[in-house]
Amino acid sequence: MFKGSFPALVTPFKNGELDLETLKKLVEWHIGEGTNGFVPVGTTGESPTLTHREHETVVEETVKAAAGRVPVIAGAGSNNTLEGIRLIKHAEKVGADAALVVTPYYNKPTQRGLIAHFTALHDCCDLPIIIYNIPGRSVVDMTPETMGELAKLPRIIGVKDATGDLARVSQQRAACGADFCQLSGEDATALGFNAHGGTGCISVTANVAPKLCAEFQAATLAGDYAKALDYQDRLMPLHEAIFIEPGLVGAKYAMAKLGLCSEEVRLPLTGLLDSTKAKIDAAMAHAGLI
Protein backbone atom coordinates (compact mmCIF):
# COMPACT_ATOMS: atom_id res chain seq x y z
CA MET A 1 0.00 0.00 0.00
CA PHE A 2 1.18 3.52 -0.82
CA LYS A 3 1.50 5.70 2.30
CA GLY A 4 2.60 9.21 3.16
CA SER A 5 3.43 12.28 1.10
CA PHE A 6 3.54 11.98 -2.69
CA PRO A 7 4.23 15.25 -4.50
CA ALA A 8 2.25 15.69 -7.69
CA LEU A 9 5.57 16.56 -9.26
CA VAL A 10 5.89 19.73 -11.34
CA THR A 11 7.51 19.48 -14.77
CA PRO A 12 10.34 22.04 -14.94
CA PHE A 13 10.83 23.97 -18.19
CA LYS A 14 13.68 26.03 -19.60
CA ASN A 15 12.99 28.26 -22.59
CA GLY A 16 9.89 26.25 -23.44
CA GLU A 17 11.57 22.85 -23.33
CA LEU A 18 11.73 20.12 -20.70
CA ASP A 19 14.46 20.81 -18.14
CA LEU A 20 15.47 17.25 -17.33
CA GLU A 21 18.56 18.17 -15.32
CA THR A 22 16.43 20.19 -12.94
CA LEU A 23 13.89 17.34 -12.79
CA LYS A 24 16.63 14.98 -11.62
CA LYS A 25 17.81 17.49 -9.01
CA LEU A 26 14.23 17.86 -7.74
CA VAL A 27 13.93 14.10 -7.28
CA GLU A 28 17.15 14.03 -5.24
CA TRP A 29 16.07 17.01 -3.14
CA HIS A 30 12.67 15.48 -2.42
CA ILE A 31 14.13 12.15 -1.34
CA GLY A 32 16.52 13.97 0.99
CA GLU A 33 13.56 15.88 2.47
CA GLY A 34 11.66 12.68 3.25
CA THR A 35 9.20 12.49 0.37
CA ASN A 36 7.58 9.03 0.25
CA GLY A 37 7.10 8.77 -3.53
CA PHE A 38 6.40 10.70 -6.72
CA VAL A 39 3.49 11.26 -9.08
CA PRO A 40 4.89 12.70 -12.33
CA VAL A 41 2.78 14.08 -15.20
CA GLY A 42 -0.48 14.60 -13.43
CA THR A 43 -2.24 17.91 -13.98
CA THR A 44 0.33 19.56 -11.68
CA GLY A 45 2.98 18.18 -14.04
CA GLU A 46 1.25 20.06 -16.88
CA SER A 47 0.24 16.89 -18.67
CA PRO A 48 -2.42 18.75 -20.72
CA THR A 49 0.28 20.72 -22.54
CA LEU A 50 2.98 18.05 -22.85
CA THR A 51 3.35 16.07 -26.06
CA HIS A 52 3.02 12.29 -25.79
CA ARG A 53 6.77 11.96 -26.13
CA GLU A 54 7.43 14.58 -23.44
CA HIS A 55 4.94 12.84 -21.16
CA GLU A 56 6.74 9.52 -21.60
CA THR A 57 10.16 11.14 -21.14
CA VAL A 58 9.19 12.72 -17.81
CA VAL A 59 7.89 9.39 -16.49
CA GLU A 60 11.00 7.55 -17.64
CA GLU A 61 13.43 10.10 -16.22
CA THR A 62 11.60 10.25 -12.88
CA VAL A 63 11.74 6.46 -12.58
CA LYS A 64 15.45 6.49 -13.41
CA ALA A 65 16.21 9.27 -10.92
CA ALA A 66 14.21 7.65 -8.12
CA ALA A 67 16.15 4.43 -8.80
CA GLY A 68 13.84 2.28 -6.69
CA ARG A 69 14.38 4.30 -3.51
CA VAL A 70 10.76 5.45 -3.40
CA PRO A 71 7.80 4.41 -5.57
CA VAL A 72 6.73 6.27 -8.70
CA ILE A 73 3.03 6.44 -9.59
CA ALA A 74 2.97 7.54 -13.22
CA GLY A 75 0.23 9.77 -14.54
CA ALA A 76 -1.39 7.75 -17.32
CA GLY A 77 -4.87 9.17 -17.69
CA SER A 78 -6.77 10.24 -20.77
CA ASN A 79 -10.35 10.69 -21.94
CA ASN A 80 -9.40 8.43 -24.85
CA THR A 81 -9.14 4.81 -23.72
CA LEU A 82 -6.70 3.87 -26.51
CA GLU A 83 -4.42 6.75 -25.55
CA GLY A 84 -4.64 5.70 -21.91
CA ILE A 85 -3.59 2.18 -22.89
CA ARG A 86 -0.53 3.60 -24.66
CA LEU A 87 0.45 5.67 -21.63
CA ILE A 88 -0.02 2.90 -19.07
CA LYS A 89 1.88 0.36 -21.18
CA HIS A 90 4.77 2.81 -21.43
CA ALA A 91 4.73 3.42 -17.68
CA GLU A 92 4.92 -0.33 -17.11
CA LYS A 93 7.73 -0.70 -19.64
CA VAL A 94 9.97 1.91 -18.00
CA GLY A 95 9.48 0.55 -14.48
CA ALA A 96 6.85 2.72 -12.77
CA ASP A 97 5.37 1.15 -9.66
CA ALA A 98 1.75 2.08 -10.42
CA ALA A 99 -0.33 4.29 -12.69
CA LEU A 100 -2.66 7.14 -11.76
CA VAL A 101 -5.65 7.10 -14.11
CA VAL A 102 -8.10 10.01 -14.09
CA THR A 103 -11.79 9.59 -14.80
CA PRO A 104 -12.26 10.55 -18.47
CA TYR A 105 -12.84 14.29 -18.73
CA TYR A 106 -14.98 16.33 -21.13
CA ASN A 107 -16.81 13.44 -22.83
CA LYS A 108 -18.68 12.63 -19.58
CA PRO A 109 -19.05 8.82 -19.63
CA THR A 110 -21.71 7.05 -17.60
CA GLN A 111 -20.79 4.90 -14.61
CA ARG A 112 -21.02 1.95 -17.02
CA GLY A 113 -18.54 3.72 -19.29
CA LEU A 114 -16.18 4.31 -16.38
CA ILE A 115 -16.19 0.60 -15.58
CA ALA A 116 -15.46 -0.25 -19.22
CA HIS A 117 -12.64 2.32 -19.45
CA PHE A 118 -10.86 1.24 -16.27
CA THR A 119 -11.35 -2.43 -17.05
CA ALA A 120 -9.70 -1.95 -20.45
CA LEU A 121 -6.68 -0.28 -18.86
CA HIS A 122 -6.53 -2.94 -16.15
CA ASP A 123 -6.57 -5.75 -18.70
CA CYS A 124 -3.91 -4.28 -21.01
CA CYS A 125 -0.97 -4.61 -18.59
CA ASP A 126 0.15 -5.82 -15.16
CA LEU A 127 0.63 -2.41 -13.53
CA PRO A 128 -1.37 -1.52 -10.41
CA ILE A 129 -3.87 1.28 -11.05
CA ILE A 130 -4.98 4.10 -8.76
CA ILE A 131 -8.22 5.76 -9.82
CA TYR A 132 -8.14 9.57 -9.84
CA ASN A 133 -11.58 10.94 -9.02
CA ILE A 134 -11.73 14.71 -9.48
CA PRO A 135 -15.22 15.78 -10.57
CA GLY A 136 -14.31 19.46 -10.45
CA ARG A 137 -11.99 18.99 -13.44
CA SER A 138 -13.38 15.95 -15.23
CA VAL A 139 -17.10 16.79 -14.76
CA VAL A 140 -17.80 13.15 -13.98
CA ASP A 141 -17.93 11.66 -10.48
CA MET A 142 -17.20 7.99 -9.89
CA THR A 143 -19.63 6.77 -7.24
CA PRO A 144 -18.45 4.60 -4.34
CA GLU A 145 -20.61 1.80 -5.77
CA THR A 146 -18.80 1.96 -9.13
CA MET A 147 -15.46 2.09 -7.35
CA GLY A 148 -16.48 -0.99 -5.39
CA GLU A 149 -17.11 -2.86 -8.65
CA LEU A 150 -13.71 -1.85 -10.01
CA ALA A 151 -11.99 -2.77 -6.73
CA LYS A 152 -12.89 -6.38 -7.45
CA LEU A 153 -10.29 -6.32 -10.24
CA PRO A 154 -6.94 -7.46 -8.78
CA ARG A 155 -4.87 -4.50 -9.99
CA ILE A 156 -7.29 -1.67 -9.24
CA ILE A 157 -5.75 -0.96 -5.85
CA GLY A 158 -6.76 2.51 -4.75
CA VAL A 159 -8.03 6.01 -5.35
CA LYS A 160 -6.75 9.55 -5.34
CA ASP A 161 -9.86 11.27 -4.06
CA ALA A 162 -10.16 14.98 -4.87
CA THR A 163 -13.89 15.30 -4.24
CA GLY A 164 -13.31 17.22 -1.02
CA ASP A 165 -16.05 15.11 0.57
CA LEU A 166 -14.56 13.43 3.62
CA ALA A 167 -17.54 11.09 3.93
CA ARG A 168 -16.33 9.45 0.72
CA VAL A 169 -13.41 7.85 2.56
CA SER A 170 -15.75 5.87 4.79
CA GLN A 171 -18.15 5.13 1.93
CA GLN A 172 -15.28 3.84 -0.20
CA ARG A 173 -13.96 1.72 2.69
CA ALA A 174 -17.39 0.13 2.85
CA ALA A 175 -17.57 -0.40 -0.92
CA CYS A 176 -13.96 -1.34 -1.64
CA GLY A 177 -12.63 -2.78 1.61
CA ALA A 178 -10.28 -1.44 4.27
CA ASP A 179 -7.22 -2.54 2.26
CA PHE A 180 -8.16 -0.34 -0.71
CA CYS A 181 -5.54 2.43 -0.77
CA GLN A 182 -7.10 5.87 -0.34
CA LEU A 183 -4.92 8.93 -1.01
CA SER A 184 -6.19 12.47 -0.65
CA GLY A 185 -6.04 14.70 -3.70
CA GLU A 186 -6.66 17.85 -1.70
CA ASP A 187 -4.02 19.29 0.63
CA ALA A 188 -6.34 21.36 2.81
CA THR A 189 -8.46 18.39 3.96
CA ALA A 190 -5.70 15.75 4.13
CA LEU A 191 -5.81 15.77 7.95
CA GLY A 192 -9.47 14.77 8.10
CA PHE A 193 -9.02 12.42 5.14
CA ASN A 194 -6.48 10.32 7.02
CA ALA A 195 -8.57 10.42 10.19
CA HIS A 196 -11.35 8.74 8.18
CA GLY A 197 -8.99 5.98 7.01
CA GLY A 198 -6.83 7.50 4.28
CA THR A 199 -3.14 6.61 4.05
CA GLY A 200 -1.58 9.65 2.40
CA CYS A 201 -1.82 12.58 0.03
CA ILE A 202 -0.86 13.22 -3.57
CA SER A 203 0.07 16.79 -2.83
CA VAL A 204 0.70 20.05 -4.67
CA THR A 205 2.07 21.80 -1.57
CA ALA A 206 4.63 19.01 -1.12
CA ASN A 207 6.45 20.42 -4.16
CA VAL A 208 7.28 23.44 -2.01
CA ALA A 209 7.39 22.01 1.53
CA PRO A 210 8.21 18.29 1.17
CA LYS A 211 9.73 17.89 4.64
CA LEU A 212 6.76 19.49 6.40
CA CYS A 213 4.27 17.51 4.32
CA ALA A 214 6.09 14.21 4.93
CA GLU A 215 6.30 14.88 8.68
CA PHE A 216 2.62 15.89 8.74
CA GLN A 217 1.68 12.63 7.02
CA ALA A 218 3.87 10.59 9.37
CA ALA A 219 2.12 12.17 12.36
CA THR A 220 -1.34 11.29 11.06
CA LEU A 221 -0.34 7.73 10.21
CA ALA A 222 1.08 7.33 13.72
CA GLY A 223 -2.24 8.54 15.14
CA ASP A 224 -0.66 11.69 16.61
CA TYR A 225 -3.32 14.15 15.52
CA ALA A 226 -2.26 16.82 18.01
CA LYS A 227 1.16 16.95 16.32
CA ALA A 228 -0.46 16.77 12.89
CA LEU A 229 -2.67 19.74 13.77
CA ASP A 230 0.41 21.83 14.54
CA TYR A 231 1.72 21.04 11.04
CA GLN A 232 -1.71 21.79 9.57
CA ASP A 233 -1.69 25.23 11.19
CA ARG A 234 1.73 25.95 9.66
CA LEU A 235 0.78 24.68 6.21
CA MET A 236 -2.83 25.83 5.79
CA PRO A 237 -2.05 29.39 4.60
CA LEU A 238 0.30 27.88 2.00
CA HIS A 239 -2.34 25.38 0.84
CA GLU A 240 -4.72 28.28 0.31
CA ALA A 241 -2.29 30.73 -1.26
CA ILE A 242 -0.92 28.23 -3.78
CA PHE A 243 -4.44 27.68 -5.14
CA ILE A 244 -5.51 31.34 -5.51
CA GLU A 245 -4.53 30.84 -9.15
CA PRO A 246 -3.94 27.40 -10.74
CA GLY A 247 -2.01 25.39 -8.17
CA LEU A 248 0.92 24.36 -10.31
CA VAL A 249 1.64 28.02 -11.15
CA GLY A 250 1.66 28.86 -7.46
CA ALA A 251 3.86 25.88 -6.70
CA LYS A 252 6.39 26.79 -9.40
CA TYR A 253 6.52 30.39 -8.20
CA ALA A 254 7.25 29.23 -4.64
CA MET A 255 9.83 26.74 -5.87
CA ALA A 256 11.53 29.47 -7.90
CA LYS A 257 11.61 31.57 -4.73
CA LEU A 258 13.53 28.68 -3.10
CA GLY A 259 15.91 28.40 -6.08
CA LEU A 260 14.63 24.98 -7.09
CA CYS A 261 13.35 25.56 -10.63
CA SER A 262 12.07 28.17 -13.05
CA GLU A 263 8.54 29.48 -12.56
CA GLU A 264 7.97 29.01 -16.31
CA VAL A 265 4.62 27.46 -17.31
CA ARG A 266 3.02 26.79 -20.68
CA LEU A 267 0.04 28.60 -22.13
CA PRO A 268 -2.88 28.78 -21.54
CA LEU A 269 -1.48 29.12 -18.01
CA THR A 270 0.28 32.38 -17.20
CA GLY A 271 2.48 33.76 -14.46
CA LEU A 272 0.96 34.95 -11.18
CA LEU A 273 -0.41 38.37 -10.34
CA ASP A 274 1.77 40.36 -7.93
CA SER A 275 -1.02 40.19 -5.33
CA THR A 276 -0.96 36.39 -5.45
CA LYS A 277 2.83 36.33 -5.17
CA ALA A 278 2.63 38.48 -2.04
CA LYS A 279 0.18 36.05 -0.42
CA ILE A 280 2.38 33.05 -1.26
CA ASP A 281 5.42 34.89 0.12
CA ALA A 282 3.56 35.53 3.38
CA ALA A 283 2.40 31.91 3.59
CA MET A 284 5.93 30.63 2.99
CA ALA A 285 7.19 32.88 5.78
CA HIS A 286 4.42 31.60 8.08
CA ALA A 287 5.50 28.00 7.35
CA GLY A 288 9.13 28.89 8.07
CA LEU A 289 10.29 28.21 4.52
CA ILE A 290 11.73 31.70 3.93
Tab-separated table of C-alpha atoms in Angstrom:
chain	number	residue	atom	x	y	z
A	1	MET	CA	0.000	0.000	0.000
A	2	PHE	CA	1.178	3.521	-0.815
A	3	LYS	CA	1.496	5.701	2.298
A	4	GLY	CA	2.604	9.208	3.157
A	5	SER	CA	3.429	12.278	1.105
A	6	PHE	CA	3.536	11.977	-2.692
A	7	PRO	CA	4.230	15.251	-4.496
A	8	ALA	CA	2.248	15.690	-7.689
A	9	LEU	CA	5.572	16.559	-9.264
A	10	VAL	CA	5.885	19.728	-11.342
A	11	THR	CA	7.514	19.476	-14.769
A	12	PRO	CA	10.335	22.042	-14.942
A	13	PHE	CA	10.834	23.966	-18.188
A	14	LYS	CA	13.676	26.034	-19.597
A	15	ASN	CA	12.992	28.260	-22.594
A	16	GLY	CA	9.889	26.253	-23.441
A	17	GLU	CA	11.572	22.852	-23.331
A	18	LEU	CA	11.733	20.115	-20.695
A	19	ASP	CA	14.458	20.813	-18.144
A	20	LEU	CA	15.470	17.250	-17.329
A	21	GLU	CA	18.562	18.166	-15.316
A	22	THR	CA	16.428	20.189	-12.940
A	23	LEU	CA	13.887	17.343	-12.791
A	24	LYS	CA	16.631	14.979	-11.619
A	25	LYS	CA	17.808	17.490	-9.008
A	26	LEU	CA	14.232	17.863	-7.735
A	27	VAL	CA	13.929	14.103	-7.280
A	28	GLU	CA	17.152	14.027	-5.237
A	29	TRP	CA	16.069	17.012	-3.139
A	30	HIS	CA	12.671	15.478	-2.423
A	31	ILE	CA	14.131	12.146	-1.342
A	32	GLY	CA	16.520	13.973	0.986
A	33	GLU	CA	13.559	15.880	2.465
A	34	GLY	CA	11.659	12.678	3.255
A	35	THR	CA	9.200	12.490	0.368
A	36	ASN	CA	7.583	9.035	0.252
A	37	GLY	CA	7.099	8.774	-3.525
A	38	PHE	CA	6.403	10.697	-6.724
A	39	VAL	CA	3.494	11.262	-9.078
A	40	PRO	CA	4.888	12.705	-12.333
A	41	VAL	CA	2.779	14.083	-15.198
A	42	GLY	CA	-0.483	14.604	-13.430
A	43	THR	CA	-2.242	17.911	-13.977
A	44	THR	CA	0.327	19.564	-11.683
A	45	GLY	CA	2.979	18.178	-14.037
A	46	GLU	CA	1.248	20.057	-16.880
A	47	SER	CA	0.243	16.888	-18.673
A	48	PRO	CA	-2.422	18.746	-20.718
A	49	THR	CA	0.281	20.722	-22.543
A	50	LEU	CA	2.980	18.050	-22.847
A	51	THR	CA	3.347	16.073	-26.057
A	52	HIS	CA	3.018	12.290	-25.791
A	53	ARG	CA	6.773	11.956	-26.129
A	54	GLU	CA	7.433	14.578	-23.443
A	55	HIS	CA	4.943	12.836	-21.156
A	56	GLU	CA	6.739	9.517	-21.603
A	57	THR	CA	10.155	11.136	-21.138
A	58	VAL	CA	9.191	12.720	-17.814
A	59	VAL	CA	7.888	9.388	-16.495
A	60	GLU	CA	10.997	7.547	-17.640
A	61	GLU	CA	13.430	10.103	-16.216
A	62	THR	CA	11.599	10.252	-12.884
A	63	VAL	CA	11.743	6.462	-12.578
A	64	LYS	CA	15.452	6.492	-13.405
A	65	ALA	CA	16.213	9.266	-10.923
A	66	ALA	CA	14.214	7.651	-8.120
A	67	ALA	CA	16.147	4.426	-8.799
A	68	GLY	CA	13.842	2.283	-6.692
A	69	ARG	CA	14.383	4.302	-3.513
A	70	VAL	CA	10.756	5.451	-3.401
A	71	PRO	CA	7.796	4.411	-5.572
A	72	VAL	CA	6.729	6.272	-8.704
A	73	ILE	CA	3.026	6.442	-9.586
A	74	ALA	CA	2.971	7.539	-13.224
A	75	GLY	CA	0.230	9.768	-14.540
A	76	ALA	CA	-1.386	7.752	-17.317
A	77	GLY	CA	-4.871	9.175	-17.688
A	78	SER	CA	-6.775	10.239	-20.773
A	79	ASN	CA	-10.346	10.692	-21.936
A	80	ASN	CA	-9.395	8.431	-24.851
A	81	THR	CA	-9.138	4.809	-23.724
A	82	LEU	CA	-6.701	3.869	-26.505
A	83	GLU	CA	-4.415	6.748	-25.552
A	84	GLY	CA	-4.638	5.700	-21.908
A	85	ILE	CA	-3.591	2.181	-22.890
A	86	ARG	CA	-0.534	3.603	-24.661
A	87	LEU	CA	0.450	5.668	-21.630
A	88	ILE	CA	-0.016	2.902	-19.074
A	89	LYS	CA	1.881	0.358	-21.179
A	90	HIS	CA	4.768	2.811	-21.433
A	91	ALA	CA	4.728	3.417	-17.677
A	92	GLU	CA	4.924	-0.333	-17.105
A	93	LYS	CA	7.734	-0.704	-19.642
A	94	VAL	CA	9.970	1.908	-17.998
A	95	GLY	CA	9.480	0.546	-14.476
A	96	ALA	CA	6.854	2.718	-12.772
A	97	ASP	CA	5.367	1.148	-9.656
A	98	ALA	CA	1.747	2.078	-10.424
A	99	ALA	CA	-0.334	4.291	-12.690
A	100	LEU	CA	-2.658	7.140	-11.765
A	101	VAL	CA	-5.654	7.101	-14.112
A	102	VAL	CA	-8.103	10.007	-14.085
A	103	THR	CA	-11.794	9.590	-14.798
A	104	PRO	CA	-12.263	10.554	-18.474
A	105	TYR	CA	-12.839	14.292	-18.731
A	106	TYR	CA	-14.979	16.334	-21.134
A	107	ASN	CA	-16.808	13.444	-22.835
A	108	LYS	CA	-18.682	12.630	-19.579
A	109	PRO	CA	-19.052	8.824	-19.628
A	110	THR	CA	-21.714	7.054	-17.598
A	111	GLN	CA	-20.792	4.896	-14.607
A	112	ARG	CA	-21.019	1.946	-17.018
A	113	GLY	CA	-18.543	3.722	-19.288
A	114	LEU	CA	-16.181	4.306	-16.379
A	115	ILE	CA	-16.194	0.599	-15.579
A	116	ALA	CA	-15.463	-0.254	-19.223
A	117	HIS	CA	-12.642	2.323	-19.446
A	118	PHE	CA	-10.856	1.241	-16.269
A	119	THR	CA	-11.352	-2.434	-17.046
A	120	ALA	CA	-9.696	-1.954	-20.454
A	121	LEU	CA	-6.681	-0.279	-18.857
A	122	HIS	CA	-6.526	-2.939	-16.146
A	123	ASP	CA	-6.572	-5.747	-18.697
A	124	CYS	CA	-3.907	-4.280	-21.005
A	125	CYS	CA	-0.965	-4.614	-18.587
A	126	ASP	CA	0.153	-5.824	-15.160
A	127	LEU	CA	0.632	-2.409	-13.533
A	128	PRO	CA	-1.373	-1.523	-10.405
A	129	ILE	CA	-3.871	1.281	-11.045
A	130	ILE	CA	-4.975	4.101	-8.759
A	131	ILE	CA	-8.217	5.760	-9.818
A	132	TYR	CA	-8.138	9.572	-9.842
A	133	ASN	CA	-11.583	10.939	-9.024
A	134	ILE	CA	-11.732	14.711	-9.481
A	135	PRO	CA	-15.222	15.780	-10.567
A	136	GLY	CA	-14.308	19.465	-10.449
A	137	ARG	CA	-11.991	18.992	-13.439
A	138	SER	CA	-13.376	15.950	-15.230
A	139	VAL	CA	-17.095	16.791	-14.755
A	140	VAL	CA	-17.802	13.146	-13.976
A	141	ASP	CA	-17.928	11.661	-10.481
A	142	MET	CA	-17.201	7.991	-9.888
A	143	THR	CA	-19.627	6.766	-7.236
A	144	PRO	CA	-18.455	4.600	-4.337
A	145	GLU	CA	-20.606	1.795	-5.773
A	146	THR	CA	-18.800	1.962	-9.125
A	147	MET	CA	-15.455	2.085	-7.346
A	148	GLY	CA	-16.478	-0.994	-5.393
A	149	GLU	CA	-17.112	-2.861	-8.646
A	150	LEU	CA	-13.706	-1.849	-10.012
A	151	ALA	CA	-11.989	-2.768	-6.734
A	152	LYS	CA	-12.891	-6.379	-7.454
A	153	LEU	CA	-10.286	-6.321	-10.235
A	154	PRO	CA	-6.945	-7.463	-8.783
A	155	ARG	CA	-4.867	-4.504	-9.987
A	156	ILE	CA	-7.294	-1.671	-9.238
A	157	ILE	CA	-5.754	-0.965	-5.855
A	158	GLY	CA	-6.758	2.507	-4.751
A	159	VAL	CA	-8.034	6.012	-5.354
A	160	LYS	CA	-6.746	9.550	-5.341
A	161	ASP	CA	-9.856	11.275	-4.064
A	162	ALA	CA	-10.159	14.980	-4.872
A	163	THR	CA	-13.888	15.303	-4.244
A	164	GLY	CA	-13.307	17.221	-1.019
A	165	ASP	CA	-16.054	15.105	0.569
A	166	LEU	CA	-14.556	13.425	3.623
A	167	ALA	CA	-17.545	11.091	3.935
A	168	ARG	CA	-16.328	9.448	0.722
A	169	VAL	CA	-13.414	7.854	2.561
A	170	SER	CA	-15.751	5.870	4.791
A	171	GLN	CA	-18.146	5.132	1.935
A	172	GLN	CA	-15.282	3.844	-0.196
A	173	ARG	CA	-13.957	1.724	2.689
A	174	ALA	CA	-17.392	0.128	2.850
A	175	ALA	CA	-17.573	-0.396	-0.924
A	176	CYS	CA	-13.962	-1.337	-1.644
A	177	GLY	CA	-12.629	-2.782	1.614
A	178	ALA	CA	-10.282	-1.438	4.271
A	179	ASP	CA	-7.218	-2.540	2.262
A	180	PHE	CA	-8.161	-0.344	-0.712
A	181	CYS	CA	-5.541	2.427	-0.774
A	182	GLN	CA	-7.096	5.866	-0.339
A	183	LEU	CA	-4.920	8.926	-1.010
A	184	SER	CA	-6.191	12.466	-0.649
A	185	GLY	CA	-6.038	14.697	-3.698
A	186	GLU	CA	-6.662	17.855	-1.698
A	187	ASP	CA	-4.019	19.293	0.628
A	188	ALA	CA	-6.338	21.362	2.812
A	189	THR	CA	-8.462	18.393	3.955
A	190	ALA	CA	-5.701	15.755	4.126
A	191	LEU	CA	-5.811	15.775	7.946
A	192	GLY	CA	-9.468	14.772	8.098
A	193	PHE	CA	-9.021	12.419	5.142
A	194	ASN	CA	-6.477	10.320	7.025
A	195	ALA	CA	-8.572	10.424	10.188
A	196	HIS	CA	-11.345	8.741	8.184
A	197	GLY	CA	-8.986	5.983	7.006
A	198	GLY	CA	-6.827	7.495	4.278
A	199	THR	CA	-3.142	6.613	4.045
A	200	GLY	CA	-1.579	9.652	2.405
A	201	CYS	CA	-1.817	12.576	0.030
A	202	ILE	CA	-0.862	13.223	-3.574
A	203	SER	CA	0.068	16.794	-2.828
A	204	VAL	CA	0.703	20.046	-4.671
A	205	THR	CA	2.066	21.800	-1.570
A	206	ALA	CA	4.633	19.014	-1.124
A	207	ASN	CA	6.455	20.420	-4.158
A	208	VAL	CA	7.277	23.438	-2.008
A	209	ALA	CA	7.388	22.012	1.528
A	210	PRO	CA	8.206	18.293	1.167
A	211	LYS	CA	9.726	17.893	4.636
A	212	LEU	CA	6.765	19.490	6.399
A	213	CYS	CA	4.270	17.513	4.317
A	214	ALA	CA	6.088	14.214	4.934
A	215	GLU	CA	6.299	14.880	8.677
A	216	PHE	CA	2.622	15.886	8.740
A	217	GLN	CA	1.681	12.628	7.018
A	218	ALA	CA	3.866	10.595	9.372
A	219	ALA	CA	2.124	12.167	12.364
A	220	THR	CA	-1.342	11.295	11.058
A	221	LEU	CA	-0.341	7.732	10.214
A	222	ALA	CA	1.077	7.333	13.723
A	223	GLY	CA	-2.245	8.538	15.139
A	224	ASP	CA	-0.662	11.688	16.613
A	225	TYR	CA	-3.319	14.145	15.521
A	226	ALA	CA	-2.258	16.820	18.010
A	227	LYS	CA	1.157	16.955	16.321
A	228	ALA	CA	-0.462	16.772	12.893
A	229	LEU	CA	-2.669	19.739	13.768
A	230	ASP	CA	0.415	21.826	14.540
A	231	TYR	CA	1.718	21.038	11.038
A	232	GLN	CA	-1.710	21.794	9.569
A	233	ASP	CA	-1.685	25.228	11.186
A	234	ARG	CA	1.734	25.954	9.659
A	235	LEU	CA	0.775	24.681	6.207
A	236	MET	CA	-2.827	25.832	5.789
A	237	PRO	CA	-2.048	29.389	4.598
A	238	LEU	CA	0.299	27.876	1.995
A	239	HIS	CA	-2.341	25.376	0.836
A	240	GLU	CA	-4.724	28.284	0.313
A	241	ALA	CA	-2.292	30.733	-1.265
A	242	ILE	CA	-0.918	28.234	-3.784
A	243	PHE	CA	-4.439	27.682	-5.135
A	244	ILE	CA	-5.510	31.339	-5.505
A	245	GLU	CA	-4.525	30.838	-9.146
A	246	PRO	CA	-3.940	27.400	-10.739
A	247	GLY	CA	-2.008	25.392	-8.166
A	248	LEU	CA	0.918	24.359	-10.310
A	249	VAL	CA	1.636	28.017	-11.145
A	250	GLY	CA	1.663	28.864	-7.456
A	251	ALA	CA	3.864	25.880	-6.702
A	252	LYS	CA	6.385	26.789	-9.402
A	253	TYR	CA	6.519	30.388	-8.196
A	254	ALA	CA	7.245	29.234	-4.640
A	255	MET	CA	9.832	26.741	-5.873
A	256	ALA	CA	11.533	29.466	-7.903
A	257	LYS	CA	11.611	31.568	-4.728
A	258	LEU	CA	13.532	28.683	-3.100
A	259	GLY	CA	15.908	28.403	-6.076
A	260	LEU	CA	14.627	24.976	-7.094
A	261	CYS	CA	13.353	25.556	-10.632
A	262	SER	CA	12.069	28.168	-13.047
A	263	GLU	CA	8.536	29.479	-12.561
A	264	GLU	CA	7.975	29.007	-16.310
A	265	VAL	CA	4.621	27.458	-17.313
A	266	ARG	CA	3.015	26.786	-20.684
A	267	LEU	CA	0.041	28.601	-22.132
A	268	PRO	CA	-2.876	28.779	-21.541
A	269	LEU	CA	-1.481	29.125	-18.010
A	270	THR	CA	0.278	32.379	-17.197
A	271	GLY	CA	2.479	33.765	-14.455
A	272	LEU	CA	0.963	34.950	-11.179
A	273	LEU	CA	-0.407	38.368	-10.339
A	274	ASP	CA	1.765	40.360	-7.931
A	275	SER	CA	-1.025	40.192	-5.327
A	276	THR	CA	-0.964	36.390	-5.451
A	277	LYS	CA	2.827	36.333	-5.171
A	278	ALA	CA	2.626	38.477	-2.038
A	279	LYS	CA	0.176	36.049	-0.420
A	280	ILE	CA	2.379	33.054	-1.263
A	281	ASP	CA	5.422	34.886	0.123
A	282	ALA	CA	3.563	35.532	3.385
A	283	ALA	CA	2.402	31.910	3.593
A	284	MET	CA	5.929	30.629	2.985
A	285	ALA	CA	7.187	32.878	5.779
A	286	HIS	CA	4.419	31.600	8.085
A	287	ALA	CA	5.500	28.004	7.350
A	288	GLY	CA	9.128	28.888	8.074
A	289	LEU	CA	10.295	28.215	4.516
A	290	ILE	CA	11.726	31.698	3.935
